[in-house]
Tab-separated table of C-alpha atoms in Angstrom:
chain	number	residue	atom	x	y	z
A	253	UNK	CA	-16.210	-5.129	56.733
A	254	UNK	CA	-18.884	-7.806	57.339
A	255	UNK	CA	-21.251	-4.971	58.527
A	256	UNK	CA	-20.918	-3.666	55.201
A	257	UNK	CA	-21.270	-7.400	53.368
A	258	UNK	CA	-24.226	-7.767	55.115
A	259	UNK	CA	-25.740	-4.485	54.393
A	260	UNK	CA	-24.718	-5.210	50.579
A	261	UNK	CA	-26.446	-9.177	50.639
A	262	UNK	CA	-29.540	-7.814	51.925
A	263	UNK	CA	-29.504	-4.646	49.458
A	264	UNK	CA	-29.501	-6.866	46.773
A	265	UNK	CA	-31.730	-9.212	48.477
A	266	UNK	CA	-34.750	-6.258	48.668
A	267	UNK	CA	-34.045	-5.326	45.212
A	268	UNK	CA	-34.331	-8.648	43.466
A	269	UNK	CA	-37.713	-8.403	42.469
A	270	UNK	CA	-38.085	-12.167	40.700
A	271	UNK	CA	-40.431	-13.673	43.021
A	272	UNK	CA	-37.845	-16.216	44.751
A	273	UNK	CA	-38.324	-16.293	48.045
A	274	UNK	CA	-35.496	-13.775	49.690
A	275	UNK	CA	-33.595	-14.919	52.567
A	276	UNK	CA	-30.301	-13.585	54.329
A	277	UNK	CA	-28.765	-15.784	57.042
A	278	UNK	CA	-26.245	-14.507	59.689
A	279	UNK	CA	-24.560	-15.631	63.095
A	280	UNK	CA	-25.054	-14.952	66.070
A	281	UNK	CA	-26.883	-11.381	67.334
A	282	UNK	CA	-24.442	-8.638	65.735
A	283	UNK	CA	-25.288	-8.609	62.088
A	284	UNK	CA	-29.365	-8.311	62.737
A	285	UNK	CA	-28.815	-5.704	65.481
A	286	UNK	CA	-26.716	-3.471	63.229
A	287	UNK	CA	-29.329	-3.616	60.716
A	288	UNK	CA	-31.942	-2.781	62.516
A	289	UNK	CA	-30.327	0.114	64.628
A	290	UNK	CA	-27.281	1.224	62.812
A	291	UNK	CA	-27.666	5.164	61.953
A	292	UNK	CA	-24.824	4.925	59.741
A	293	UNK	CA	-25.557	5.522	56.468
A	294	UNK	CA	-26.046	3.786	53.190
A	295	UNK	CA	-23.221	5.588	51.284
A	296	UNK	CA	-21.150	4.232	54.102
A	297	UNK	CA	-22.167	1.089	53.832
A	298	UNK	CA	-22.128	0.382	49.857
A	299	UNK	CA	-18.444	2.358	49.667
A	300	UNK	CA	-16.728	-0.421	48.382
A	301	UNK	CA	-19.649	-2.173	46.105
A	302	UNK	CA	-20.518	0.051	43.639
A	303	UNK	CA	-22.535	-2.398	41.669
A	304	UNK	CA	-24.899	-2.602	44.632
A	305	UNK	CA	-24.007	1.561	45.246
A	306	UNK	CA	-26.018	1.441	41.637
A	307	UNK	CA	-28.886	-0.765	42.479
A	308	UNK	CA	-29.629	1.134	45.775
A	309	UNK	CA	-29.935	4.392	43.949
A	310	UNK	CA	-31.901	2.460	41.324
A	311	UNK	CA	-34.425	0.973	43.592
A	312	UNK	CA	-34.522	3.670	46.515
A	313	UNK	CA	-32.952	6.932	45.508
A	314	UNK	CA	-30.519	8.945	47.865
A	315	UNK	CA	-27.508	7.305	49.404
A	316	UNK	CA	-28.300	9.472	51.998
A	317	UNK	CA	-30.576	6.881	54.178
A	318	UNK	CA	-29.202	5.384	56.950
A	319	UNK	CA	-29.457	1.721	57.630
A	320	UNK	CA	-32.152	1.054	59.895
A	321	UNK	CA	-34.489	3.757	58.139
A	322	UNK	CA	-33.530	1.265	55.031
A	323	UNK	CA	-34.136	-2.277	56.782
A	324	UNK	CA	-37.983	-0.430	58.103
A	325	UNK	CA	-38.894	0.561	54.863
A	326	UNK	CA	-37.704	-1.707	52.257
A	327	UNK	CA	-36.841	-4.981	53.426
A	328	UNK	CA	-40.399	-6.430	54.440
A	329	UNK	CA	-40.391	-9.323	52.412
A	330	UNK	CA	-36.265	-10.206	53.106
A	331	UNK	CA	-36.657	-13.087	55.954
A	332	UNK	CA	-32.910	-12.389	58.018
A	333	UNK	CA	-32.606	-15.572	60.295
A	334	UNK	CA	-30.002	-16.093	62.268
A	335	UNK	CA	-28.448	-19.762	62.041
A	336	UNK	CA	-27.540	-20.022	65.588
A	337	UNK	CA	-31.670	-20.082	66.437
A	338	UNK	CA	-31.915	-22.921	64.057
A	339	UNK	CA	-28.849	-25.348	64.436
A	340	UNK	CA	-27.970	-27.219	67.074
A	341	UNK	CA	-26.259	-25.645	69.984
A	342	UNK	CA	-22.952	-27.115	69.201
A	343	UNK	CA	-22.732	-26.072	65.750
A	344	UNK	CA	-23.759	-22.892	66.625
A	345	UNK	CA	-21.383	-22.426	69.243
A	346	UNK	CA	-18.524	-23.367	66.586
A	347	UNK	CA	-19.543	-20.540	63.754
A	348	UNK	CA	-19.635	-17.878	66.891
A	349	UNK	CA	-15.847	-18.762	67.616
């Protein structure tokens, strides 16, 4: 499930087109590595969030592209940081539990 929320975030992320500066933040190694080398698809993904099913078709077409193909192409301006490289070891030791 939080494969899928974080696939959705930075969906809507890439689309939001406003000119705010577009950020996703994650723990720990997981979430980043799935997006950039998950083969599963984007239909998959968005199965349960049809509002952002809606703006992916909007913005990129096809359902049919898997995740990583999605996070190359489209998500060049999304900065995904991962909070554990940025807070204190401690902290980031207690949001990894």
């Amino acid at each position: 499930m939080r494969k899928r929320q974080t696939f959705k975030d930075l969906v809507m992320l890439a689309a939001d087109r406003r000119g705010r500066r577009a950020e996703l933040f994650v723990v720990g190694p997981e979430p980043g590595r799935f997006l950039s080398t998950s083969r599963a698809t984007a239909a998959w993904a968005l199965d349960r969030a049809p509002h952002a099913r809606r703006v992916f078709e909007e913005s990129v077409g096809s359902l049919d592209v898997s995740v990583v193909q999605f996070t190359a192409r489209h998500v060049g301006h999304v900065q995904v940081t991962d909070l554990c490289d940025v807070l204190p070891p401690m902290v980031a030791a207690a949001l990894v539990r």
